[in-house]
XYZ file of C-alpha atoms in Angstrom:
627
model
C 232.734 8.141 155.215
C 232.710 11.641 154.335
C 229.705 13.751 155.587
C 228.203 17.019 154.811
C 226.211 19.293 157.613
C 225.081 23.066 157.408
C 226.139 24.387 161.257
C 229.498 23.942 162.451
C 227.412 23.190 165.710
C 226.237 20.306 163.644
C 230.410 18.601 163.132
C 229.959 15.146 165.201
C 232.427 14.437 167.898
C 235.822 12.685 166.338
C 235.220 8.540 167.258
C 238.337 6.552 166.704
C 235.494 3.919 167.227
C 234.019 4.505 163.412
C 237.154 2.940 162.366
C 235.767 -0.896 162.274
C 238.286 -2.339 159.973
C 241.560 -1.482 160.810
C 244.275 -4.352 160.228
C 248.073 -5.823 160.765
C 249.795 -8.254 159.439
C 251.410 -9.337 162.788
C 249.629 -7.183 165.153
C 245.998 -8.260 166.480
C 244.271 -5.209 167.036
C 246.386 -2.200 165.985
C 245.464 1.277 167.676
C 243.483 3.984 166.169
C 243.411 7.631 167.375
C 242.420 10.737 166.323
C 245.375 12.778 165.363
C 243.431 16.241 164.078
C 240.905 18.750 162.325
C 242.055 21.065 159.949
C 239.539 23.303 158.020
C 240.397 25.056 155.039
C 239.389 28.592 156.505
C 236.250 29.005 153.999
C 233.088 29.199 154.865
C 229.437 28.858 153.150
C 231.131 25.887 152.537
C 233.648 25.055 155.150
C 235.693 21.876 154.464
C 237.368 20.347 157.748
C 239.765 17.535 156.852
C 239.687 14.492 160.217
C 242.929 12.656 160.451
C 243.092 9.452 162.284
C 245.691 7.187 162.815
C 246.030 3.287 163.174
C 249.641 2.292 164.688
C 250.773 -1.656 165.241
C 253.220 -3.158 167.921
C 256.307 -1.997 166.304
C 255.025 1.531 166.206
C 254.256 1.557 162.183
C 251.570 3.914 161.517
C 248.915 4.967 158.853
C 246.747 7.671 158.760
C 243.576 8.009 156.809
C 241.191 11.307 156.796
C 237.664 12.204 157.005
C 236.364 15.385 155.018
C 233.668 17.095 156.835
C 232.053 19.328 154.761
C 229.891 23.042 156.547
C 227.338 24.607 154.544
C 223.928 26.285 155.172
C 221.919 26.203 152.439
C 218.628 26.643 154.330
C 217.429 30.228 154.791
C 216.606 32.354 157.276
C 212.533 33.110 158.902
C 210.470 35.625 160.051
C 207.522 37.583 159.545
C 206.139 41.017 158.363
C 205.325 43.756 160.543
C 201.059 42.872 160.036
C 199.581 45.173 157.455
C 198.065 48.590 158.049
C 195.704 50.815 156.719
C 195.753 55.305 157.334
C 193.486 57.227 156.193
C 196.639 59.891 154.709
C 199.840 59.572 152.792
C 201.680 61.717 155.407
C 200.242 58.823 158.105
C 202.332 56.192 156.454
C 204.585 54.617 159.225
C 208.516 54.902 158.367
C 210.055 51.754 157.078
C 211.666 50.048 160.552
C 213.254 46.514 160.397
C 212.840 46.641 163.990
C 209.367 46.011 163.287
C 210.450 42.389 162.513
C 211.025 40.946 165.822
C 210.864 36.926 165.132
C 213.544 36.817 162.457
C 215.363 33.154 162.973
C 217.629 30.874 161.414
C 219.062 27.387 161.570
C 222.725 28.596 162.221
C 222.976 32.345 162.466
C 221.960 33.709 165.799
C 221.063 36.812 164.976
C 220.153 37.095 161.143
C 220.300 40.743 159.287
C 216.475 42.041 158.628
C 216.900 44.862 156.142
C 214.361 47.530 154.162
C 213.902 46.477 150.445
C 211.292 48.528 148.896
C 207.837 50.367 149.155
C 206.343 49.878 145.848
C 203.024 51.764 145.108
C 200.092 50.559 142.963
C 200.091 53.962 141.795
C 196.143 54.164 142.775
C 194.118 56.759 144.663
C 191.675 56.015 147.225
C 192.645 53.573 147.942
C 196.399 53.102 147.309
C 197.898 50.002 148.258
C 202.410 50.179 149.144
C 204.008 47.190 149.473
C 206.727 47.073 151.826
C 209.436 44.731 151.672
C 211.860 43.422 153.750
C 214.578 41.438 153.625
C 215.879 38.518 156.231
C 219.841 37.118 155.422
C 221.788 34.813 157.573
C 225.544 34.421 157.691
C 225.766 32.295 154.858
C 223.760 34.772 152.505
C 220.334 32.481 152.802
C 218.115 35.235 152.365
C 214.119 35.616 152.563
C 211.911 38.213 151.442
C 208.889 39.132 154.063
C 206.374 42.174 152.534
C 203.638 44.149 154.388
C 201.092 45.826 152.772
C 199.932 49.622 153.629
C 196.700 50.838 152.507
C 196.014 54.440 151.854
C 192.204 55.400 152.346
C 190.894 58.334 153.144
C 187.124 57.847 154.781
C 186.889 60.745 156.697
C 184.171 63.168 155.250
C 185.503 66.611 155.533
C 183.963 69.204 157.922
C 182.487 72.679 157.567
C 179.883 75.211 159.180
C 176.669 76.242 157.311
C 176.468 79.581 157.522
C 174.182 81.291 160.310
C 170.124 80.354 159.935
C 168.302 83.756 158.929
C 164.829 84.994 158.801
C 163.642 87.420 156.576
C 160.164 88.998 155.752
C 159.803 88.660 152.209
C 160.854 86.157 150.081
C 162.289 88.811 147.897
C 164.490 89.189 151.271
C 165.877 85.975 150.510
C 169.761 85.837 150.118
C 171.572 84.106 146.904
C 173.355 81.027 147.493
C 177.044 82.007 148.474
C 179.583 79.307 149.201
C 181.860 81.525 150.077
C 179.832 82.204 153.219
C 181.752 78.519 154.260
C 184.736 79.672 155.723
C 185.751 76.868 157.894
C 185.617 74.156 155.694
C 188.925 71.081 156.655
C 189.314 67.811 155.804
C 191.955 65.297 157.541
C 194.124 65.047 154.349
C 193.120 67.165 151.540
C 194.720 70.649 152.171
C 191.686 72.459 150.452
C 188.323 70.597 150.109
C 185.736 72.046 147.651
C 182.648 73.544 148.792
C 179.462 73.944 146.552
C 175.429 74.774 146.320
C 173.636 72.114 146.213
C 169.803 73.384 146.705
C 167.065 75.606 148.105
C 164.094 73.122 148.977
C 161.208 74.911 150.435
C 158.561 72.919 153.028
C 155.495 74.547 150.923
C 154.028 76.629 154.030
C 153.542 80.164 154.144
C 154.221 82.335 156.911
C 155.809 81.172 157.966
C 157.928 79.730 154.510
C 161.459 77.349 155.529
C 163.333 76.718 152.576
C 166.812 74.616 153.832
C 169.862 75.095 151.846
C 171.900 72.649 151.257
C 176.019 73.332 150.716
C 178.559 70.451 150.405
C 181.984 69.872 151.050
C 184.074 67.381 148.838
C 187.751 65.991 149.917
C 189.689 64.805 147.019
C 188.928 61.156 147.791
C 185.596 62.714 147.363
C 184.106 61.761 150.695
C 181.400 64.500 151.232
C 179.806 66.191 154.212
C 176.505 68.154 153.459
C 175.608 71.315 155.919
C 172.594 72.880 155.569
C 171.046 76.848 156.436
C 167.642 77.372 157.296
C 165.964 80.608 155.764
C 162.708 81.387 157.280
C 160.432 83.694 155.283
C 157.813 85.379 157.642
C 155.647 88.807 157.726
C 155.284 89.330 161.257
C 154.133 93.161 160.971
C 150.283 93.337 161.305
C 148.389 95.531 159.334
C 147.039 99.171 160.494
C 143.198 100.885 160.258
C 141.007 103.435 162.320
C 137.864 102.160 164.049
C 134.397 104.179 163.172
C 133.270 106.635 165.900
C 132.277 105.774 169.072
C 128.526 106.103 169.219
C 125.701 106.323 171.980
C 121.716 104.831 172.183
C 119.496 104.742 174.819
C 117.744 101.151 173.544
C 119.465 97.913 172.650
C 117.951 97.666 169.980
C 118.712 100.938 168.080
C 122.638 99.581 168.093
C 123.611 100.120 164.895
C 124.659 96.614 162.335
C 128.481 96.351 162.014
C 129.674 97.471 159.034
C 133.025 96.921 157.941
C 133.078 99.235 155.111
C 133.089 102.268 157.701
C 136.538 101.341 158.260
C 138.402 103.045 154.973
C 141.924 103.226 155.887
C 143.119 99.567 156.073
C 146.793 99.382 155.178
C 149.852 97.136 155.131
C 153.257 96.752 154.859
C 153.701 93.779 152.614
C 149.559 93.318 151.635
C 147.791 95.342 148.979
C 144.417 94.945 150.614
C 144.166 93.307 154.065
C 140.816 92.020 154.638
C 138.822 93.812 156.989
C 136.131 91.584 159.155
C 133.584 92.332 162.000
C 134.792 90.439 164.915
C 132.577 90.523 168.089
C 129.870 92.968 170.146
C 130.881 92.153 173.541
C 129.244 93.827 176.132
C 130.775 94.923 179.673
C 128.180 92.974 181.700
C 126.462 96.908 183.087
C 123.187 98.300 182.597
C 122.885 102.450 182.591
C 124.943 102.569 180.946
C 126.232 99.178 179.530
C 129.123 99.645 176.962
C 129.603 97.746 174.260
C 132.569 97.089 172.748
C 132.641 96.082 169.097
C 135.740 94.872 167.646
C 136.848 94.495 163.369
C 139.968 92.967 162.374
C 142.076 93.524 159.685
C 144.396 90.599 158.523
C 146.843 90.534 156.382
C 148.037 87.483 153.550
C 150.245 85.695 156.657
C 147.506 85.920 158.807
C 148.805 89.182 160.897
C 145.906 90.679 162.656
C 145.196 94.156 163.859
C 142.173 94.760 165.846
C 140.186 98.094 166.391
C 137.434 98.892 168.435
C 134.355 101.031 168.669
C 132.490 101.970 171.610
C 128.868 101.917 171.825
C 126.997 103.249 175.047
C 123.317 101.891 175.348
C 121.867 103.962 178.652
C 117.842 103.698 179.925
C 117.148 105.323 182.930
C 112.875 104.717 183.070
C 112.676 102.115 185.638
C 109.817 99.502 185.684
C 106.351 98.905 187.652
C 104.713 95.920 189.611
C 102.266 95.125 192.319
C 103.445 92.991 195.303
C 101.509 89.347 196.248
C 99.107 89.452 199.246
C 99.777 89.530 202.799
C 99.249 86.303 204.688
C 99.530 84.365 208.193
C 101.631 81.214 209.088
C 101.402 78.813 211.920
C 105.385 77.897 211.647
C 108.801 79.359 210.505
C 108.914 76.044 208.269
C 105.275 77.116 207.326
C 106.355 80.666 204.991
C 105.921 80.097 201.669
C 109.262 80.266 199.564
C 109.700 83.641 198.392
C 108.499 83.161 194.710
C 108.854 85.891 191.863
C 106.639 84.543 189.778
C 103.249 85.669 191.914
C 104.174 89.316 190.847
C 102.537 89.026 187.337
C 102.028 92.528 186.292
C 105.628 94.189 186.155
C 106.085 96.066 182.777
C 109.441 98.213 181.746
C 109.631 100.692 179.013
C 112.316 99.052 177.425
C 112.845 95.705 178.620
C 110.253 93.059 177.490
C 110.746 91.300 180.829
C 112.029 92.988 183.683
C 113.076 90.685 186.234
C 111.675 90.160 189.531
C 113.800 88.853 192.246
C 113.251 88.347 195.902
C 115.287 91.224 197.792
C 114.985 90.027 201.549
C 113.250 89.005 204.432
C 112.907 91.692 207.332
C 111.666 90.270 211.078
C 109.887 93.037 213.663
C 112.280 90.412 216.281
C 109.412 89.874 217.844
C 108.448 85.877 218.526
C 104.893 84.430 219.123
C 103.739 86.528 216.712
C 106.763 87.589 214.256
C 105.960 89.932 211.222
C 107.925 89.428 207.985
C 108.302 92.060 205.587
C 109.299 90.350 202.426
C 110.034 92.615 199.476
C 110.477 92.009 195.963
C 112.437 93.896 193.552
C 111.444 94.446 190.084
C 114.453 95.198 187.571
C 114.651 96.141 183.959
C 117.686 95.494 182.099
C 119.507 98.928 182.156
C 119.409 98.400 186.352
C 116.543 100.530 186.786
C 114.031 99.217 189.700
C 111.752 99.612 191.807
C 110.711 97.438 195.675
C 106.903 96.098 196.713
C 106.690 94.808 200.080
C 104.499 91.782 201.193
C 103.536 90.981 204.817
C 103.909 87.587 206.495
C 102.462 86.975 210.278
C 104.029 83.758 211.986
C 102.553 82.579 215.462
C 102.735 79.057 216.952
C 100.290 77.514 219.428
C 100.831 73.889 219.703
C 102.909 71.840 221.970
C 106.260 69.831 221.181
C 106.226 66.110 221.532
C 109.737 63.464 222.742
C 109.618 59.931 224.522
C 111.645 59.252 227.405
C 113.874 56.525 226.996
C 112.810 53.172 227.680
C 112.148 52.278 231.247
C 115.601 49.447 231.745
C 117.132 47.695 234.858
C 120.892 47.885 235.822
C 123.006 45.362 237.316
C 125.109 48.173 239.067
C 125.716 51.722 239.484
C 128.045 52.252 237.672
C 126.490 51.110 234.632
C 123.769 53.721 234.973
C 124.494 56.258 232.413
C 124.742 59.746 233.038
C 121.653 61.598 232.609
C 121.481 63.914 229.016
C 119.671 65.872 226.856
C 120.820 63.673 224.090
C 119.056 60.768 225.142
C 115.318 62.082 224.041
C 116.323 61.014 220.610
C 112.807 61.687 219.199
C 111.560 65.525 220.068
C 109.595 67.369 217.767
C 107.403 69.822 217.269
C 105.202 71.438 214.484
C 107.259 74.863 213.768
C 111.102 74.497 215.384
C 113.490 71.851 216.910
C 112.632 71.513 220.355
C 114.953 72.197 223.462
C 115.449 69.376 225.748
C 116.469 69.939 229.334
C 116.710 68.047 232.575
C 114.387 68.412 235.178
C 114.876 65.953 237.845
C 117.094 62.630 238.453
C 115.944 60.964 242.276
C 116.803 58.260 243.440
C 114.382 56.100 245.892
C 117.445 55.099 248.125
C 117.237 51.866 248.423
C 119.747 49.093 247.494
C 119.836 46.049 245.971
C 117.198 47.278 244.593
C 117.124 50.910 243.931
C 114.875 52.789 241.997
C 115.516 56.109 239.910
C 113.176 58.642 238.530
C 113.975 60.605 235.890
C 112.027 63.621 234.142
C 112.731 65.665 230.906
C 111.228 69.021 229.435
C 110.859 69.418 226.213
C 110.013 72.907 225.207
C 109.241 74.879 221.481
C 110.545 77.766 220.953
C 107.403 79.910 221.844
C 107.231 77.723 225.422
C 104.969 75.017 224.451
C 106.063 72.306 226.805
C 105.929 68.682 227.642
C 107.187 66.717 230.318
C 108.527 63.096 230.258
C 109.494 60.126 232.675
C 112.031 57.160 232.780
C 112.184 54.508 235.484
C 115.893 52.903 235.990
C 116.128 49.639 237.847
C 119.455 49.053 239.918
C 120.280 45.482 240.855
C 122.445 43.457 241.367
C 122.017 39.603 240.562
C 125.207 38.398 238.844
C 127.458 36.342 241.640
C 130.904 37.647 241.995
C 134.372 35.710 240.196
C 137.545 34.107 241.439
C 140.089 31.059 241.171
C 141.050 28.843 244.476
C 144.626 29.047 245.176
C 146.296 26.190 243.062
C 145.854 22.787 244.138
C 148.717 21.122 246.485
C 150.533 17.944 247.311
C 152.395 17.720 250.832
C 153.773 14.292 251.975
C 152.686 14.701 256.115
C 149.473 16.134 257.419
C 151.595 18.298 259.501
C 152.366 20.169 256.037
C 148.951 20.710 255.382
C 149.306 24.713 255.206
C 146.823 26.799 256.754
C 143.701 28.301 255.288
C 144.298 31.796 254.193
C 141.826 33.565 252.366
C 144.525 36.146 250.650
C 145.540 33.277 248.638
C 142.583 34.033 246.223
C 143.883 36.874 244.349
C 141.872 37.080 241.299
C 138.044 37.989 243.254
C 136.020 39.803 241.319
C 132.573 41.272 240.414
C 130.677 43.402 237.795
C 129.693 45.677 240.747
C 131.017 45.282 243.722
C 134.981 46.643 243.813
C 136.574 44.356 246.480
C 134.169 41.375 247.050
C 134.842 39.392 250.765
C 136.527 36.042 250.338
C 136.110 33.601 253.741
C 137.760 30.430 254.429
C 134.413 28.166 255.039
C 135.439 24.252 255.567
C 138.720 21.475 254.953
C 136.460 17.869 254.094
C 138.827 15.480 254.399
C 138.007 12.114 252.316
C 138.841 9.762 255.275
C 141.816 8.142 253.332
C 145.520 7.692 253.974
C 148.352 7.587 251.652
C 147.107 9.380 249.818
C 144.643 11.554 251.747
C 142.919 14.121 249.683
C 141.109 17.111 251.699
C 138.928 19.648 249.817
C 139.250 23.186 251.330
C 136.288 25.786 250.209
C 136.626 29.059 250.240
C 133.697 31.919 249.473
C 133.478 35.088 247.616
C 130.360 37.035 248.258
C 129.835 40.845 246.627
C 127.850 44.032 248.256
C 124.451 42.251 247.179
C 125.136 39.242 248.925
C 125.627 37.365 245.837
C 128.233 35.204 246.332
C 130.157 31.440 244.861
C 132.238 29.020 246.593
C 135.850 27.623 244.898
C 137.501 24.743 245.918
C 141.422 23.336 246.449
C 142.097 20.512 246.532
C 145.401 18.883 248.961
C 146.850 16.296 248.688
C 148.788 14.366 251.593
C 150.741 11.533 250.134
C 153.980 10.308 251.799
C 156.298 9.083 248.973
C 159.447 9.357 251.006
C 161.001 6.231 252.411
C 162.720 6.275 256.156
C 166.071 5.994 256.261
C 168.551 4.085 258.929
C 171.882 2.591 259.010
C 172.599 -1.448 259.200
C 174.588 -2.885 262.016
C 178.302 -2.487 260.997
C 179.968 -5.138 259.532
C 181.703 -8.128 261.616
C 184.014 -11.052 260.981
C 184.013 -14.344 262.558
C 185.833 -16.941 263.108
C 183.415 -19.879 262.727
C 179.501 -20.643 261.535
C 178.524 -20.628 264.710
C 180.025 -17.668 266.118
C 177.351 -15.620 263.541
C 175.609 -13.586 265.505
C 171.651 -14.224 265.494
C 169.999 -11.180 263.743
C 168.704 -8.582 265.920
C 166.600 -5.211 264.534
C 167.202 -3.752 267.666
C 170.563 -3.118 266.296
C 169.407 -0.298 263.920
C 169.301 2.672 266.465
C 169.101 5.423 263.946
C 165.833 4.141 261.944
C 163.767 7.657 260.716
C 161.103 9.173 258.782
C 159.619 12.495 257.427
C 156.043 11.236 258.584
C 156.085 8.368 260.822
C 157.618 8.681 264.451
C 158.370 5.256 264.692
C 159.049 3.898 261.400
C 159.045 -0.160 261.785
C 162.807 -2.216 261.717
C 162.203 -5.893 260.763
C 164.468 -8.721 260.236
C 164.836 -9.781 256.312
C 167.316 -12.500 255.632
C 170.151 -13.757 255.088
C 172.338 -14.806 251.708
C 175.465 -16.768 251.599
C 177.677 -16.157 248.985
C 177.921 -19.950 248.875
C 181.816 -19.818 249.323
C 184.372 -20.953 252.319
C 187.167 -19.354 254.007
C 186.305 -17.128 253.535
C 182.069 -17.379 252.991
C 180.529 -14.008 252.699
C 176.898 -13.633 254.402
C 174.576 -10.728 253.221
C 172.004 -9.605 256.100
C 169.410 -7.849 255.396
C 166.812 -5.516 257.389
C 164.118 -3.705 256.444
C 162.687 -0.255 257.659
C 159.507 0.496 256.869
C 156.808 4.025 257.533
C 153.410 3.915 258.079
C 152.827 4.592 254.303
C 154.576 1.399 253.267
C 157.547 3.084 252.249
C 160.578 1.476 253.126
């Protein structure tokens, strides 16, 4: 049958074999073959005419033909560069078919992608292009593939404001200028348009911000808004003359303040500044002491001048007093705080009340008696004074007391503390600390025990004395410490070691330095294997204190002898076995036992013949039972 395909990749392989029907009259099975393909030379379609032929035994032939018929009708794919948006009509990306890199087709290998068209929507902000392409295979299949490009600017344009100023006035101000913009761009619009928007003030004085507010439009009209800040502020502070400096001799003929005397207040920007007493302050001095009074003069922003006057107040009568009455003390401790108040007559010209002060305390430097000249200094309040002088006679009579320390006993010593000063904790006396000092420290000479006197002066500081005693016991009654050398095990007696003293390294005492160890007895406990003797050793210190430690030893023989059997012999018959004999172990030994015993044990057929295997046994055995 005739058949129809769209690639000529698609025209099946000539098949005599779809001939099924072929006949002869005389011939059985007459042969087909393929004889050709000829196309017609078109294409888009292509017709290709298959000629077979079908030939009998006597070489008669037919031929019969197959039209193939080669068109594409299916077109071509692919796909559009993806859309894209820019923000200008100068960033539009040139038209590129290259762009289209997945263009396919069913027969054409390599199908033709073309530009078609950009076609506007003729709007602004955004506009929208569509972009076409075209995709055509061999046979003219063709597709259309579009990609859209958006054109929006978003970008607000840019722009300075123009430099912040301050003025003084707010008839200072400047006008609104855009003009003063001079840098004004935007990323598409060649020109943008700048404008005044407003002055807004924040309502304060002095200073006064007003912000002013430009903006700059693209022609998309995206906008940027830059703003100036104009500050309004009178800085320059008024001007005026003080009144004249004037002089008094009494505080209280200082004349009121008075702002009026000050008649020449001016200002640059107020018509009357406001002109206000401010402080008297006073220099701290008496005779003279200057006071300084101060008016200020302020204008509407709050610009302050301030101008001074000088006003000297200077007495020079000084005051009058009597000093309190001499007296007579017992103790340092015992003068009466110096107290102002017992001079109760002082009087001033000027000053209500002068003040009295204490001025100082003079000694002669003389002890046991000392004379005091205190003296008191009355003072008005222009510094004007004048001294009284009161006498004070200190002289002290009675003795200090202290305790020795408590009489105490001493093991050693060493433990005796050093004799101080600092251990009569409880000296006193009426007027002054009392100096300690040591008198004597004697010792009776003896030992174990020995007694030691001990005597302390304590002394005022006009001599009164007293003298005290301790007692100090020294004896020793605590036995010295040590550890017996470690306990031992030895198997023969003859391994017992020796008693050495030096073995107990650890002796010890609270007073004695190197207490005596001595070896004093080994007590054996009379048995044997094992035999356990308890050595005792004694450590005795300087005071014949003294303990005794014990070690114990051990003498256990674990260790069996040792000796060799009779070597091994073969007979010939039963009763050529020789009878056992124990004298026959010449080598018997032992680590304790001289003669360790050799004894006759048995012996043990293997129960067999020719050959029967006897076992004989001996034993050898210590004087500990080991064997």
């Amino acid at each position: 049958a005739n058949v129809t395909v769209e690639c000529i990749a698609d025209v099946p392989v000539a098949d005599p074999l779809l001939i099924t029907d072929e006949a002869d009259n005389c011939t059985a099975n007459p042969v087909v073959a393929f004889v050709s393909d000829v196309s017609d030379g078109n294409t888009c379609p292509e017709t290709i005419t298959r000629t077979y032929s079908i030939t009998d035994d006597c070489g008669n032939v037919t031929t019969v033909t197959q039209t193939i018929t080669v068109d594409d009708i299916t077109p071509p794919t692919g796909t559009a560069p993806a859309n894209v948006t820019v923000e200008c009509i100068a960033d539009v990306p040139v038209a590129d078919p290259l762009l289209i890199t997945d263009e396919a087709d069913n027969c054409t290998a390599n199908p033709v992608v073309a530009f078609v068209s950009d076609v506007s929507d003729g709007n602004t902000c955004p506009e929208t292009i569509t972009r076409t392409y075209s995709i055509t295979d061999d046979c003219g299949n063709s597709i259309n593939v579009t990609q859209t490009i958006t054109v929006d600017d978003i970008t607000p344009p840019t722009g300075t404001a123009p430099a912040n100023v301050t003025v003084e006035c707010i008839a200072d101000v400047p006008v609104a200028d855009p003009l003063l913009i001079t840098d004004e761009a935007d990323n598409c619009t060649a020109n943008p348009a700048v404008a005044f928007v407003s002055d807004v003030s924040d309502g304060n004085t002095c200073p006064e911000t007003i912000t002013r507010t430009y903006s700059i439009t693209d022609d998309c009209g995206n906008v940027t808004t830059v703003t100036q800040t104009i500050t309004v502020d009178d800085i320059t502070p008024p001007t005026g003359t003080a009144p004249a400096n004037v002089t008094v001799e009494c505080i209280t003929d200082v004349p009121v303040a008075d702002p009026l005397l000050i008649t020449d207040e001016a200002d640059n920007c107020t018509a009357n500044p406001v002109v206000a007493f401010v402080s008297d302050v006073s220099d701290g001095n008496t005779c003279p002491e200057t006071i300084t009074r101060t008016y200020s003069i302020t204008d509407d922003c709050g610009n302050v001048t301030t101008v001074t006057q000088t006003i000297t107040v200077d007495d020079i009568t000084p005051p009058s007093g009597t000093a309190p009455s001499d007296t007579l003390v017992m103790c340092s401790g015992d003068i009466p705080a110096a107290d102002p108040a017992l001079i109760v007559d002082e009087a001033d010209n000027c000053s209500l009340a002068p003040t009295v002060t204490h001025f100082g305390d003079v000694s002669d430097g003389l002890v046991c008696p000392t004379t005091i000249t205190r003296t008191y200094r009355i003072t008005d309040d222009c510094g004007n004074f004048v001294d009284v002088a009161q006498i004070i006679t200190v002289n002290d009579t009675i003795p200090p007391t202290g305790t020795a320390p408590s009489d105490t006993t001493y093991e050693c010593s060493a433990d005796v503390p050093a004799m101080t000063t600092g251990q009569i904790t409880d000296e006193a006396d009426n007027c002054s600390v009392p100096g300690v000092s040591l008198v004597t420290n004697s010792s009776d000479g003896n030992t174990c025990p020995e007694t030691i006197t001990r005597t302390w002066r304590i002394a005022d500081f006009c001599g009164n004395e007293t003298f005290v005693t301790q007692i100090i016991t020294v004896d020793d009654i605590t036995p010295p410490t040590g550890t017996a050398p470690a306990n031992v095990t030895v198997e023969c007696i003859a391994d017992v070691p020796v008693a050495d003293p030096l073995l107990i390294t650890d002796e010890a005492d609270n007073c004695t330095a190197n207490p005596a160890v001595a070896f004093v007895s080994d007590v054996s406990d009379g048995n044997t294997c094992p035999e356990t003797i308890t050595r005792t050793y004694s450590i005795t210190d300087d005071c014949g204190n003294s303990i005794n430690v014990t070690q114990t030893i051990t003498v256990d023989d674990i260790t069996p002898p040792t000796g060799t059997a009779p070597a091994n012999v073969t007979v010939e018959c039963i009763a050529d076995v020789p009878v056992a004999d124990p004298l026959l172990i010449t080598d018997e030994a032992d680590n304790c036992t001289a003669n360790p015993v050799v004894a006759f044990v048995s012996d043990v057929s293997d129960g067999n013949t020719c050959p029967e295997t006897i076992t004989r046994t001996y034993s050898i055995t210590d004087d500990c039972g080991n064997f």
